[in-house]
PDB file of C-alpha atoms in Angstrom:
ATOM      1  CA  SER A   1      -9.155  25.500 -38.597  1.00 79.00           C
ATOM      2  CA  CYS A   2     -10.341  26.629 -35.223  1.00 86.00           C
ATOM      3  CA  LYS A   3      -8.669  25.475 -31.961  1.00 85.00           C
ATOM      4  CA  VAL A   4     -12.394  25.249 -30.581  1.00 84.00           C
ATOM      5  CA  CYS A   5     -14.935  23.492 -32.863  1.00 87.00           C
ATOM      6  CA  GLN A   6     -12.369  22.150 -34.906  1.00 85.00           C
ATOM      7  CA  GLU A   7     -14.885  24.031 -38.043  1.00 86.00           C
ATOM      8  CA  THR A   8     -13.120  25.869 -40.834  1.00 83.00           C
ATOM      9  CA  VAL A   9     -12.369  29.372 -40.180  1.00 83.00           C
ATOM     10  CA  GLY A  10     -13.333  31.646 -42.277  1.00 81.00           C
ATOM     11  CA  SER A  11     -12.169  35.956 -43.603  1.00 81.00           C
ATOM     12  CA  SER A  12     -13.756  37.174 -39.190  1.00 82.00           C
ATOM     13  CA  PHE A  13     -11.622  35.072 -37.060  1.00 85.00           C
ATOM     14  CA  ILE A  14      -8.957  36.182 -33.591  1.00 86.00           C
ATOM     15  CA  GLU A  15      -6.008  34.862 -33.854  1.00 86.00           C
ATOM     16  CA  ALA A  16      -4.108  34.979 -30.151  1.00 87.00           C
ATOM     17  CA  GLU A  17      -0.782  32.869 -29.759  1.00 83.00           C
ATOM     18  CA  GLY A  18      -0.658  32.005 -33.236  1.00 83.00           C
ATOM     19  CA  ILE A  19      -3.757  30.177 -32.883  1.00 87.00           C
ATOM     20  CA  LYS A  20      -7.005  30.901 -35.244  1.00 86.00           C
ATOM     21  CA  PHE A  21     -10.518  31.185 -33.509  1.00 88.00           C
ATOM     22  CA  HIS A  22     -14.629  31.779 -34.358  1.00 88.00           C
ATOM     23  CA  ASP A  23     -15.278  34.890 -33.027  1.00 85.00           C
ATOM     24  CA  GLY A  24     -17.999  32.848 -30.956  1.00 85.00           C
ATOM     25  CA  CYS A  25     -15.239  30.327 -29.873  1.00 89.00           C
ATOM     26  CA  PHE A  26     -12.658  32.283 -28.224  1.00 89.00           C
ATOM     27  CA  VAL A  27     -13.553  32.754 -24.490  1.00 90.00           C
ATOM     28  CA  CYS A  28     -12.153  32.120 -21.373  1.00 91.00           C
ATOM     29  CA  TYR A  29     -10.828  28.759 -20.882  1.00 90.00           C
ATOM     30  CA  GLN A  30     -12.782  28.446 -17.585  1.00 88.00           C
ATOM     31  CA  CYS A  31     -15.383  30.402 -17.055  1.00 89.00           C
ATOM     32  CA  LEU A  32     -16.510  29.888 -21.073  1.00 88.00           C
ATOM     33  CA  GLU A  33     -17.096  34.019 -21.153  1.00 91.00           C
ATOM     34  CA  PRO A  34     -16.012  35.863 -23.479  1.00 90.00           C
ATOM     35  CA  PHE A  35     -12.886  38.322 -22.286  1.00 90.00           C
ATOM     36  CA  PRO A  36     -13.953  41.691 -20.907  1.00 88.00           C
ATOM     37  CA  GLU A  37     -13.006  44.411 -23.148  1.00 85.00           C
ATOM     38  CA  GLY A  38     -10.861  41.964 -25.070  1.00 86.00           C
ATOM     39  CA  GLU A  39      -8.341  41.248 -22.251  1.00 88.00           C
ATOM     40  CA  PHE A  40      -7.360  37.753 -21.830  1.00 89.00           C
ATOM     41  CA  TYR A  41      -3.996  36.001 -20.473  1.00 86.00           C
ATOM     42  CA  ALA A  42      -2.071  33.142 -22.021  1.00 88.00           C
ATOM     43  CA  ALA A  43      -0.822  30.801 -19.094  1.00 86.00           C
ATOM     44  CA  GLU A  44      -0.055  26.867 -19.846  1.00 84.00           C
ATOM     45  CA  GLY A  45      -1.825  26.157 -23.349  1.00 84.00           C
ATOM     46  CA  GLY A  46      -4.988  28.035 -22.536  1.00 89.00           C
ATOM     47  CA  PHE A  47      -6.242  31.428 -22.787  1.00 91.00           C
ATOM     48  CA  TYR A  48      -8.049  32.879 -20.143  1.00 90.00           C
ATOM     49  CA  CYS A  49      -9.646  36.530 -18.520  1.00 90.00           C
ATOM     50  CA  LYS A  50      -8.323  38.085 -16.101  1.00 84.00           C
ATOM     51  CA  PHE A  51      -9.750  36.800 -12.510  1.00 83.00           C
ATOM     52  CA  ASP A  52      -9.138  32.723 -13.676  1.00 85.00           C
ATOM     53  CA  HIS A  53      -5.710  33.701 -14.425  1.00 83.00           C
ATOM     54  CA  ASN A  54      -5.336  35.475 -10.790  1.00 79.00           C
ATOM     55  CA  ILE A  55      -7.168  32.126  -9.375  1.00 79.00           C
ATOM     56  CA  LEU A  56      -5.752  29.606 -10.915  1.00 83.00           C
ATOM     57  CA  PHE A  57      -2.123  31.216 -11.589  1.00 80.00           C
ATOM     58  CA  GLY A  58      -1.861  34.380  -9.469  1.00 79.00           C
ATOM     59  CA  GLU A  59       1.287  34.827  -7.091  1.00 82.00           C
ATOM     60  CA  ARG A  60       0.070  34.669  -3.210  1.00 85.00           C
ATOM     61  CA  CYS A  61       1.177  37.135  -0.342  1.00 87.00           C
ATOM     62  CA  SER A  62       3.431  35.288   1.501  1.00 87.00           C
ATOM     63  CA  ARG A  63       2.184  36.994   4.688  1.00 86.00           C
ATOM     64  CA  CYS A  64      -1.515  36.340   4.533  1.00 86.00           C
ATOM     65  CA  GLY A  65      -1.635  33.674   2.142  1.00 83.00           C
ATOM     66  CA  GLU A  66      -3.862  35.430  -0.247  1.00 84.00           C
ATOM     67  CA  LEU A  67      -4.445  36.369  -4.000  1.00 83.00           C
ATOM     68  CA  ILE A  68      -2.175  39.204  -4.759  1.00 81.00           C
ATOM     69  CA  ILE A  69      -4.729  41.180  -7.692  1.00 76.00           C
ATOM     70  CA  ASP A  70      -2.300  44.172  -8.153  1.00 78.00           C
ATOM     71  CA  LYS A  71       0.710  45.597  -7.115  1.00 85.00           C
ATOM     72  CA  CYS A  72       2.911  43.440  -5.177  1.00 86.00           C
ATOM     73  CA  VAL A  73       6.128  43.525  -3.713  1.00 89.00           C
ATOM     74  CA  THR A  74       8.608  41.130  -4.162  1.00 89.00           C
ATOM     75  CA  ALA A  75      11.275  40.974  -0.843  1.00 90.00           C
ATOM     76  CA  LEU A  76      13.298  37.727  -0.137  1.00 89.00           C
ATOM     77  CA  GLY A  77      12.241  35.261  -2.802  1.00 87.00           C
ATOM     78  CA  VAL A  78       8.341  35.835  -2.303  1.00 89.00           C
ATOM     79  CA  LYS A  79       5.502  38.472  -2.667  1.00 89.00           C
ATOM     80  CA  TRP A  80       3.521  40.208   0.017  1.00 87.00           C
ATOM     81  CA  HIS A  81       0.763  42.485  -0.563  1.00 89.00           C
ATOM     82  CA  PRO A  82       2.243  46.392  -0.127  1.00 89.00           C
ATOM     83  CA  GLU A  83       0.642  46.691   2.746  1.00 90.00           C
ATOM     84  CA  HIS A  84       1.817  43.866   4.803  1.00 90.00           C
ATOM     85  CA  PHE A  85       5.506  43.896   3.799  1.00 90.00           C
ATOM     86  CA  THR A  86       6.254  45.423   7.178  1.00 92.00           C
ATOM     87  CA  CYS A  87       8.862  44.260   9.749  1.00 91.00           C
ATOM     88  CA  THR A  88       8.089  41.438  12.145  1.00 89.00           C
ATOM     89  CA  TRP A  89       9.305  42.949  15.025  1.00 87.00           C
ATOM     90  CA  CYS A  90       6.927  46.179  15.297  1.00 90.00           C
ATOM     91  CA  ASP A  91       4.873  45.675  12.300  1.00 88.00           C
ATOM     92  CA  GLN A  92       5.707  49.162  10.831  1.00 89.00           C
ATOM     93  CA  SER A  93       6.810  49.350   6.688  1.00 88.00           C
ATOM     94  CA  PHE A  94      10.018  49.890   5.679  1.00 88.00           C
ATOM     95  CA  GLU A  95       9.524  53.591   3.884  1.00 82.00           C
ATOM     96  CA  LYS A  96      11.842  54.999   5.919  1.00 80.00           C
ATOM     97  CA  GLN A  97      14.085  51.987   6.757  1.00 82.00           C
ATOM     98  CA  ALA A  98      15.300  49.229   4.552  1.00 86.00           C
ATOM     99  CA  PHE A  99      15.063  45.748   5.735  1.00 90.00           C
ATOM    100  CA  VAL A 100      17.218  43.118   6.329  1.00 91.00           C
ATOM    101  CA  LYS A 101      16.753  39.261   6.711  1.00 91.00           C
ATOM    102  CA  TYR A 102      16.376  37.598   9.821  1.00 90.00           C
ATOM    103  CA  ASN A 103      15.488  34.005  10.625  1.00 87.00           C
ATOM    104  CA  GLY A 104      13.975  34.301   7.085  1.00 87.00           C
ATOM    105  CA  LYS A 105      11.827  37.230   8.273  1.00 90.00           C
ATOM    106  CA  PRO A 106      11.779  40.689   7.066  1.00 92.00           C
ATOM    107  CA  PHE A 107      13.013  43.110  10.058  1.00 93.00           C
ATOM    108  CA  HIS A 108      13.862  46.657  10.177  1.00 92.00           C
ATOM    109  CA  ARG A 109      17.791  46.506  11.517  1.00 90.00           C
ATOM    110  CA  THR A 110      17.468  47.673  15.119  1.00 90.00           C
ATOM    111  CA  CYS A 111      14.380  45.223  15.761  1.00 91.00           C
ATOM    112  CA  ALA A 112      16.318  42.289  14.428  1.00 90.00           C
ATOM    113  CA  GLU A 113      19.320  43.500  17.143  1.00 88.00           C
ATOM    114  CA  LYS A 114      16.161  43.371  19.523  1.00 86.00           C
ATOM    115  CA  ALA A 115      14.846  39.859  18.232  1.00 86.00           C
ATOM    116  CA  SER A 116      18.618  38.345  18.133  1.00 84.00           C
ATOM    117  CA  ALA A 117      19.434  39.863  21.746  1.00 79.00           C
ATOM    118  CA  LYS A 118      16.537  38.171  23.596  1.00 75.00           C
ATOM    119  CA  GLU A 119      16.761  35.163  21.804  1.00 71.00           C
ATOM    120  CA  LYS A 120      20.473  35.144  23.316  1.00 66.00           C
ATOM    121  CA  LYS A 121      19.075  35.484  26.627  1.00 63.00           C
ATOM    122  CA  THR A 122      16.096  32.658  25.895  1.00 67.00           C
ATOM    123  CA  LEU A 123      18.049  30.208  24.586  1.00 73.00           C
ATOM    124  CA  PRO A 124      18.527  26.814  25.830  1.00 83.00           C
ATOM    125  CA  GLN A 125      21.363  25.080  26.552  1.00 85.00           C
ATOM    126  CA  CYS A 126      22.557  21.760  25.104  1.00 87.00           C
ATOM    127  CA  SER A 127      23.061  18.491  27.991  1.00 86.00           C
ATOM    128  CA  ARG A 128      25.775  17.655  26.330  1.00 84.00           C
ATOM    129  CA  CYS A 129      28.013  20.454  25.441  1.00 86.00           C
ATOM    130  CA  GLY A 130      26.757  23.670  27.619  1.00 82.00           C
ATOM    131  CA  SER A 131      26.582  25.359  24.204  1.00 84.00           C
ATOM    132  CA  ASP A 132      23.382  27.716  23.047  1.00 81.00           C
ATOM    133  CA  LEU A 133      21.072  25.997  21.174  1.00 82.00           C
ATOM    134  CA  GLN A 134      19.542  27.488  18.039  1.00 83.00           C
ATOM    135  CA  PRO A 135      15.748  27.716  17.222  1.00 80.00           C
ATOM    136  CA  LYS A 136      15.290  24.390  15.837  1.00 82.00           C
ATOM    137  CA  LYS A 137      18.882  22.744  15.405  1.00 86.00           C
ATOM    138  CA  PHE A 138      18.255  20.591  18.633  1.00 90.00           C
ATOM    139  CA  ILE A 139      16.589  17.063  19.395  1.00 89.00           C
ATOM    140  CA  VAL A 140      15.456  16.187  22.983  1.00 90.00           C
ATOM    141  CA  PHE A 141      16.974  12.648  24.358  1.00 88.00           C
ATOM    142  CA  GLY A 142      17.423  10.872  27.003  1.00 83.00           C
ATOM    143  CA  GLY A 143      15.008  14.037  28.467  1.00 83.00           C
ATOM    144  CA  GLY A 144      17.306  16.723  28.208  1.00 88.00           C
ATOM    145  CA  LEU A 145      17.429  19.314  24.903  1.00 90.00           C
ATOM    146  CA  CYS A 146      20.838  18.370  22.420  1.00 91.00           C
ATOM    147  CA  HIS A 147      22.776  19.124  19.527  1.00 92.00           C
ATOM    148  CA  PRO A 148      22.029  15.795  17.306  1.00 92.00           C
ATOM    149  CA  HIS A 149      25.649  16.042  15.915  1.00 91.00           C
ATOM    150  CA  HIS A 150      26.709  14.787  19.489  1.00 91.00           C
ATOM    151  CA  PHE A 151      24.748  11.448  18.266  1.00 92.00           C
ATOM    152  CA  ASN A 152      25.225   8.502  15.733  1.00 93.00           C
ATOM    153  CA  CYS A 153      22.081   6.452  13.929  1.00 92.00           C
ATOM    154  CA  ALA A 154      21.899   3.239  15.782  1.00 91.00           C
ATOM    155  CA  MET A 155      22.400   0.989  12.578  1.00 89.00           C
ATOM    156  CA  CYS A 156      24.859   3.354  10.227  1.00 91.00           C
ATOM    157  CA  LYS A 157      26.705   5.530  12.288  1.00 92.00           C
ATOM    158  CA  GLU A 158      26.172   8.589  10.689  1.00 92.00           C
ATOM    159  CA  VAL A 159      26.625  11.522  12.004  1.00 92.00           C
ATOM    160  CA  LEU A 160      22.606  13.035  12.827  1.00 92.00           C
ATOM    161  CA  LYS A 161      21.036  15.638  12.062  1.00 91.00           C
ATOM    162  CA  GLU A 162      17.452  17.296  13.558  1.00 90.00           C
ATOM    163  CA  ASN A 163      14.947  15.068  11.681  1.00 90.00           C
ATOM    164  CA  CYS A 164      16.340  12.089  13.332  1.00 92.00           C
ATOM    165  CA  LYS A 165      13.935   9.972  14.945  1.00 91.00           C
ATOM    166  CA  GLU A 166      13.669   7.879  18.778  1.00 90.00           C
ATOM    167  CA  HIS A 167      12.672   4.367  18.822  1.00 88.00           C
ATOM    168  CA  GLU A 168      12.635   1.515  21.799  1.00 87.00           C
ATOM    169  CA  GLY A 169      16.134   4.582  23.025  1.00 88.00           C
ATOM    170  CA  LYS A 170      17.802   5.032  20.530  1.00 91.00           C
ATOM    171  CA  LEU A 171      18.497   7.489  17.801  1.00 92.00           C
ATOM    172  CA  TYR A 172      18.289   6.577  13.914  1.00 93.00           C
ATOM    173  CA  CYS A 173      18.364   8.284  10.636  1.00 92.00           C
ATOM    174  CA  PRO A 174      14.566   8.872   8.838  1.00 90.00           C
ATOM    175  CA  ALA A 175      16.181   5.743   6.732  1.00 87.00           C
ATOM    176  CA  ASP A 176      16.872   3.079   9.357  1.00 88.00           C
ATOM    177  CA  TYR A 177      14.196   4.515  11.392  1.00 88.00           C
ATOM    178  CA  GLU A 178      11.676   3.330   8.483  1.00 84.00           C
ATOM    179  CA  LEU A 179      13.391   0.562   8.039  1.00 83.00           C
ATOM    180  CA  ILE A 180      13.093  -0.888  11.636  1.00 83.00           C
ATOM    181  CA  THR A 181       9.755   0.438  12.391  1.00 82.00           C
ATOM    182  CA  SER A 182       8.171  -1.457   8.949  1.00 83.00           C
ATOM    183  CA  PRO A 183       6.629  -4.030   9.239  1.00 85.00           C
ATOM    184  CA  VAL A 184       7.999  -7.389   8.504  1.00 87.00           C
ATOM    185  CA  CYS A 185       6.921  -9.730   5.252  1.00 88.00           C
ATOM    186  CA  HIS A 186       6.097 -12.892   6.819  1.00 87.00           C
ATOM    187  CA  THR A 187       7.430 -14.731   4.156  1.00 86.00           C
ATOM    188  CA  CYS A 188       9.889 -13.681   2.544  1.00 87.00           C
ATOM    189  CA  LYS A 189      11.474 -11.562   6.504  1.00 85.00           C
ATOM    190  CA  ARG A 190      11.783  -8.212   4.549  1.00 85.00           C
ATOM    191  CA  PRO A 191      10.028  -4.526   5.385  1.00 85.00           C
ATOM    192  CA  ILE A 192       6.853  -3.876   3.758  1.00 83.00           C
ATOM    193  CA  LYS A 193       7.319  -0.464   1.799  1.00 80.00           C
ATOM    194  CA  GLY A 194       3.053   0.178   0.438  1.00 79.00           C
ATOM    195  CA  ARG A 195       0.541  -1.866  -0.030  1.00 84.00           C
ATOM    196  CA  SER A 196       0.659  -4.949   2.128  1.00 85.00           C
ATOM    197  CA  ILE A 197      -1.731  -7.643   2.688  1.00 87.00           C
ATOM    198  CA  THR A 198      -2.728  -9.172   6.259  1.00 87.00           C
ATOM    199  CA  ALA A 199      -4.075 -11.985   7.233  1.00 87.00           C
ATOM    200  CA  PHE A 200      -3.858 -14.609  10.244  1.00 84.00           C
ATOM    201  CA  GLY A 201      -2.008 -11.360  12.626  1.00 83.00           C
ATOM    202  CA  LYS A 202       0.733 -11.345  10.000  1.00 87.00           C
ATOM    203  CA  GLN A 203       1.568  -9.337   7.178  1.00 87.00           C
ATOM    204  CA  TYR A 204       2.577 -10.294   3.797  1.00 88.00           C
ATOM    205  CA  HIS A 205       4.066  -8.003   0.327  1.00 88.00           C
ATOM    206  CA  PRO A 206       0.864  -8.451  -2.117  1.00 88.00           C
ATOM    207  CA  GLU A 207       2.844 -10.568  -4.798  1.00 88.00           C
ATOM    208  CA  HIS A 208       4.394 -12.853  -0.875  1.00 87.00           C
ATOM    209  CA  PHE A 209       0.948 -13.965  -0.434  1.00 89.00           C
ATOM    210  CA  VAL A 210       0.426 -17.333  -2.034  1.00 90.00           C
ATOM    211  CA  CYS A 211      -0.891 -20.961  -1.334  1.00 89.00           C
ATOM    212  CA  SER A 212       1.563 -22.735   1.135  1.00 86.00           C
ATOM    213  CA  ARG A 213       1.561 -25.872  -0.998  1.00 84.00           C
ATOM    214  CA  CYS A 214       1.541 -25.033  -4.784  1.00 86.00           C
ATOM    215  CA  GLU A 215       3.192 -20.766  -4.104  1.00 84.00           C
ATOM    216  CA  LYS A 216       0.372 -19.816  -6.972  1.00 88.00           C
ATOM    217  CA  PRO A 217      -1.422 -16.415  -6.454  1.00 87.00           C
ATOM    218  CA  PHE A 218      -4.943 -16.683  -5.038  1.00 86.00           C
ATOM    219  CA  GLU A 219      -7.405 -16.062  -7.917  1.00 81.00           C
ATOM    220  CA  ASN A 220      -9.838 -13.345  -6.930  1.00 79.00           C
ATOM    221  CA  GLY A 221      -7.840 -12.987  -4.149  1.00 78.00           C
ATOM    222  CA  LEU A 222     -10.022 -15.513  -2.523  1.00 84.00           C
ATOM    223  CA  TYR A 223      -8.021 -17.815   0.240  1.00 86.00           C
ATOM    224  CA  TRP A 224      -9.056 -20.575   2.641  1.00 84.00           C
ATOM    225  CA  GLU A 225      -7.141 -21.462   6.463  1.00 85.00           C
ATOM    226  CA  PHE A 226      -6.070 -24.818   6.932  1.00 85.00           C
ATOM    227  CA  ARG A 227      -3.741 -25.296  10.228  1.00 83.00           C
ATOM    228  CA  ASN A 228      -2.859 -21.001  10.332  1.00 84.00           C
ATOM    229  CA  LYS A 229      -1.564 -21.023   6.398  1.00 86.00           C
ATOM    230  CA  PRO A 230      -3.275 -20.245   3.090  1.00 89.00           C
ATOM    231  CA  LEU A 231      -4.389 -22.763   0.668  1.00 88.00           C
ATOM    232  CA  CYS A 232      -6.062 -22.201  -2.466  1.00 86.00           C
ATOM    233  CA  GLU A 233      -9.579 -23.840  -2.938  1.00 78.00           C
ATOM    234  CA  MET A 234      -7.916 -27.362  -4.929  1.00 76.00           C
ATOM    235  CA  HIS A 235      -5.234 -28.167  -1.783  1.00 79.00           C
ATOM    236  CA  TYR A 236      -7.314 -26.733   0.639  1.00 78.00           C
ATOM    237  CA  ASN A 237     -10.244 -29.747   0.217  1.00 75.00           C
ATOM    238  CA  GLU A 238      -6.823 -31.902  -0.692  1.00 72.00           C
ATOM    239  CA  GLN A 239      -6.123 -31.062   3.149  1.00 72.00           C
ATOM    240  CA  THR A 240      -9.381 -32.022   4.583  1.00 71.00           C
ATOM    241  CA  GLY A 241      -9.824 -34.762   2.333  1.00 65.00           C
ATOM    242  CA  ASN A 242     -12.647 -33.001   0.440  1.00 70.00           C
ATOM    243  CA  VAL A 243     -11.511 -33.938  -3.117  1.00 71.00           C
ATOM    244  CA  CYS A 244     -12.831 -37.236  -4.770  1.00 77.00           C
ATOM    245  CA  GLY A 245     -10.580 -40.173  -4.790  1.00 73.00           C
ATOM    246  CA  HIS A 246     -10.882 -40.265  -8.441  1.00 71.00           C
ATOM    247  CA  CYS A 247     -10.215 -36.768 -10.186  1.00 75.00           C
ATOM    248  CA  HIS A 248      -8.841 -34.805  -7.079  1.00 68.00           C
ATOM    249  CA  GLY A 249     -11.114 -32.282  -7.565  1.00 71.00           C
ATOM    250  CA  PRO A 250     -14.453 -31.197  -5.154  1.00 71.00           C
ATOM    251  CA  PRO A 251     -16.572 -33.998  -5.230  1.00 72.00           C
ATOM    252  CA  ALA A 252     -19.290 -33.000  -7.707  1.00 72.00           C
ATOM    253  CA  GLY A 253     -22.772 -34.361  -7.764  1.00 72.00           C
ATOM    254  CA  LYS A 254     -24.039 -36.756  -4.848  1.00 78.00           C
ATOM    255  CA  VAL A 255     -20.391 -37.548  -2.566  1.00 75.00           C
ATOM    256  CA  ILE A 256     -19.491 -40.880  -2.265  1.00 78.00           C
ATOM    257  CA  LYS A 257     -18.286 -41.654   1.214  1.00 78.00           C
ATOM    258  CA  ALA A 258     -15.831 -44.785   0.659  1.00 77.00           C
ATOM    259  CA  MET A 259     -12.334 -46.049   2.044  1.00 75.00           C
ATOM    260  CA  ASN A 260     -12.103 -43.277   3.962  1.00 70.00           C
ATOM    261  CA  ARG A 261     -12.365 -40.579   1.277  1.00 75.00           C
ATOM    262  CA  SER A 262     -14.670 -38.541  -1.020  1.00 77.00           C
ATOM    263  CA  TRP A 263     -15.479 -39.148  -4.760  1.00 76.00           C
ATOM    264  CA  CYS A 264     -17.539 -37.809  -7.250  1.00 82.00           C
ATOM    265  CA  GLU A 265     -21.352 -39.826  -7.883  1.00 77.00           C
ATOM    266  CA  ASN A 266     -19.511 -40.824 -11.210  1.00 79.00           C
ATOM    267  CA  HIS A 267     -16.010 -41.156 -10.488  1.00 80.00           C
ATOM    268  CA  PHE A 268     -16.804 -44.061  -7.920  1.00 79.00           C
ATOM    269  CA  VAL A 269     -16.155 -46.737 -10.009  1.00 81.00           C
ATOM    270  CA  CYS A 270     -13.918 -50.499 -10.166  1.00 82.00           C
ATOM    271  CA  MET A 271     -10.535 -49.394 -11.265  1.00 77.00           C
ATOM    272  CA  GLY A 272     -10.435 -52.964 -13.281  1.00 78.00           C
ATOM    273  CA  CYS A 273     -13.079 -52.595 -15.603  1.00 83.00           C
ATOM    274  CA  PHE A 274     -14.689 -48.979 -14.644  1.00 80.00           C
ATOM    275  CA  GLY A 275     -18.257 -50.154 -13.702  1.00 82.00           C
ATOM    276  CA  LYS A 276     -19.941 -47.867 -11.390  1.00 82.00           C
ATOM    277  CA  LEU A 277     -20.095 -48.602  -7.664  1.00 78.00           C
ATOM    278  CA  THR A 278     -22.992 -46.834  -6.445  1.00 75.00           C
ATOM    279  CA  GLY A 279     -25.778 -49.055  -7.307  1.00 67.00           C
ATOM    280  CA  TYR A 280     -27.571 -50.948  -4.634  1.00 56.00           C
ATOM    281  CA  ARG A 281     -26.283 -54.277  -3.203  1.00 65.00           C
ATOM    282  CA  VAL A 282     -23.231 -53.391  -5.375  1.00 68.00           C
ATOM    283  CA  LYS A 283     -19.552 -54.000  -3.160  1.00 77.00           C
ATOM    284  CA  HIS A 284     -16.396 -52.760  -3.662  1.00 77.00           C
ATOM    285  CA  ILE A 285     -13.697 -54.009  -2.789  1.00 77.00           C
ATOM    286  CA  GLU A 286      -9.871 -51.950  -2.055  1.00 77.00           C
ATOM    287  CA  TRP A 287      -6.644 -52.801  -3.047  1.00 71.00           C
ATOM    288  CA  ASP A 288      -3.738 -50.527  -3.447  1.00 70.00           C
ATOM    289  CA  MET A 289      -6.762 -47.807  -2.369  1.00 73.00           C
ATOM    290  CA  LYS A 290      -8.217 -48.279  -5.273  1.00 78.00           C
ATOM    291  CA  PRO A 291     -11.791 -49.550  -4.872  1.00 82.00           C
ATOM    292  CA  PHE A 292     -12.716 -53.249  -8.030  1.00 81.00           C
ATOM    293  CA  CYS A 293     -15.427 -54.872  -8.317  1.00 82.00           C
ATOM    294  CA  SER A 294     -15.721 -58.637  -6.673  1.00 80.00           C
ATOM    295  CA  THR A 295     -15.393 -59.691 -10.410  1.00 81.00           C
ATOM    296  CA  CYS A 296     -11.990 -58.110 -10.985  1.00 82.00           C
ATOM    297  CA  PHE A 297     -11.051 -58.420  -7.768  1.00 76.00           C
ATOM    298  CA  ASN A 298     -11.597 -62.308  -8.331  1.00 80.00           C
ATOM    299  CA  LYS A 299      -8.800 -61.806 -11.353  1.00 80.00           C
ATOM    300  CA  LEU A 300      -5.531 -60.528  -9.335  1.00 76.00           C
ATOM    301  CA  PRO A 301      -3.819 -63.283  -8.514  1.00 76.00           C
ATOM    302  CA  TYR A 302      -4.048 -65.419  -5.539  1.00 73.00           C
ATOM    303  CA  ASP A 303      -1.393 -64.317  -3.086  1.00 69.00           C
ATOM    304  CA  VAL A 304      -2.371 -60.077  -3.620  1.00 67.00           C
ATOM    305  CA  LYS A 305      -6.339 -61.608  -2.403  1.00 62.00           C
ATOM    306  CA  ARG A 306      -5.013 -63.302   0.379  1.00 70.00           C
ATOM    307  CA  ARG A 307      -3.125 -60.658   2.114  1.00 67.00           C
ATOM    308  CA  VAL A 308      -6.505 -58.477   0.806  1.00 60.00           C
ATOM    309  CA  ASN A 309      -8.710 -60.501   2.897  1.00 65.00           C
ATOM    310  CA  THR A 310      -6.273 -61.346   6.146  1.00 66.00           C
ATOM    311  CA  TYR A 311      -6.494 -57.815   6.499  1.00 56.00           C
ATOM    312  CA  ALA A 312     -10.132 -57.495   5.765  1.00 56.00           C
ATOM    313  CA  GLU A 313     -10.811 -60.251   9.135  1.00 62.00           C
ATOM    314  CA  PHE A 314      -8.080 -58.203  11.460  1.00 54.00           C
ATOM    315  CA  ASP A 315      -9.642 -55.154   9.923  1.00 59.00           C
ATOM    316  CA  MET A 316     -13.235 -56.445  11.226  1.00 64.00           C
ATOM    317  CA  LYS A 317     -12.386 -57.518  14.719  1.00 65.00           C
ATOM    318  CA  LEU A 318     -10.396 -54.604  15.485  1.00 62.00           C
ATOM    319  CA  GLN A 319     -13.594 -52.525  14.991  1.00 65.00           C
ATOM    320  CA  LYS A 320     -15.411 -54.975  17.468  1.00 70.00           C
ATOM    321  CA  LEU A 321     -12.953 -54.658  19.994  1.00 69.00           C
ATOM    322  CA  MET A 322     -13.295 -50.522  19.757  1.00 66.00           C
ATOM    323  CA  GLN A 323     -17.043 -50.942  20.047  1.00 69.00           C
ATOM    324  CA  LYS A 324     -16.804 -53.256  22.767  1.00 70.00           C
ATOM    325  CA  ALA A 325     -14.673 -50.979  24.697  1.00 58.00           C
TER     326      ALA A 325
END
C-alpha cells in the first residue's frame, strides 16, 4: 500500500528507500510539492526537496551562520563558506599559506605568531602568583584577577575552576552555589529545586504545602489562613468556631448560635431524645457540652442536675457583675 494514503498501489508507482508511493503522493514532506526534476533527499524517515532539506538539515557556516547551499570547506570540526574561510587576523584566504589553529580559530602561521605576541604583551597577571592569566582562564575575586586554582570551595573544599561563583564574599563550586542560593522549603528545611509554592512570605515544595492540622494536600489548591498557617476548609472552620457542634462540618441552613458554638439548623437537637430545640419557647439545658431538653435533663441523676444548676446560677451572677462593671 501507499505510504501516504495507505491505499493499494497499482502497477504504476514510485519506490524510494524500499517504500512505495502513488505518483501523486510522492511529494516533499515539508512543502508538499512534487520534487523538481525528481531530485529528493531522505532524512529522518522523510523525503524532502533540495531547498527544504537545506533549510531543515543543512550545515551552517561557522563564520556567518548562514546555510551552506553548495560548496563548503570543512576545517576545525565545522563547515565554512569558501569565501568565509579566511585568516582571523588578516582576513586573507589560505590559498598561498596553510592555516594553523590558534585559540580555536584559523590563522596563518605568521599571523598566529603576531596574535600570540600581542596577547603576551597585554596579558594581565594573577594577583596571587604573579604569572600571566590566559583569556577566560581567570576569575575576579577580592578586587583582583586570579587563577581559580588558588582557591577552594567554601563548602566542599574542592579546588575551584573558572565556573566558580561568589556569594557573600566566599567562593563556591557551581553545585554548592546552587545549593546555598536556592530557596529553602519552610516545612522540610531543604533546598527547593524546580517548582515551588509561595504563601505567607514562605516557600514550600509542592508536596509539602499541606494542611497544618491533617497534613493532607489542599483540594483544588484552595487553602485558608489561620494564625499564619495553611488550613483546609474543615479545619479552618473548626479553628474559627464555624463548625456545627454535632456534625463538625460547616453549618448548613439557618445557623443556630448556642453554647458558644454554631449548629446546623437540623442538628441542634436534644442529645437524649433527639427532639429539635429550635422551636418557639423551647429551652435547652447544657450538660457535658451537650444540649438537652428539660424533660431529658430531669431524667439525669440528682447530683448531676444539682451541679448543672449551681453552675448556671454562678454564670448568671458573673454576667450581671460584668454588666455593672
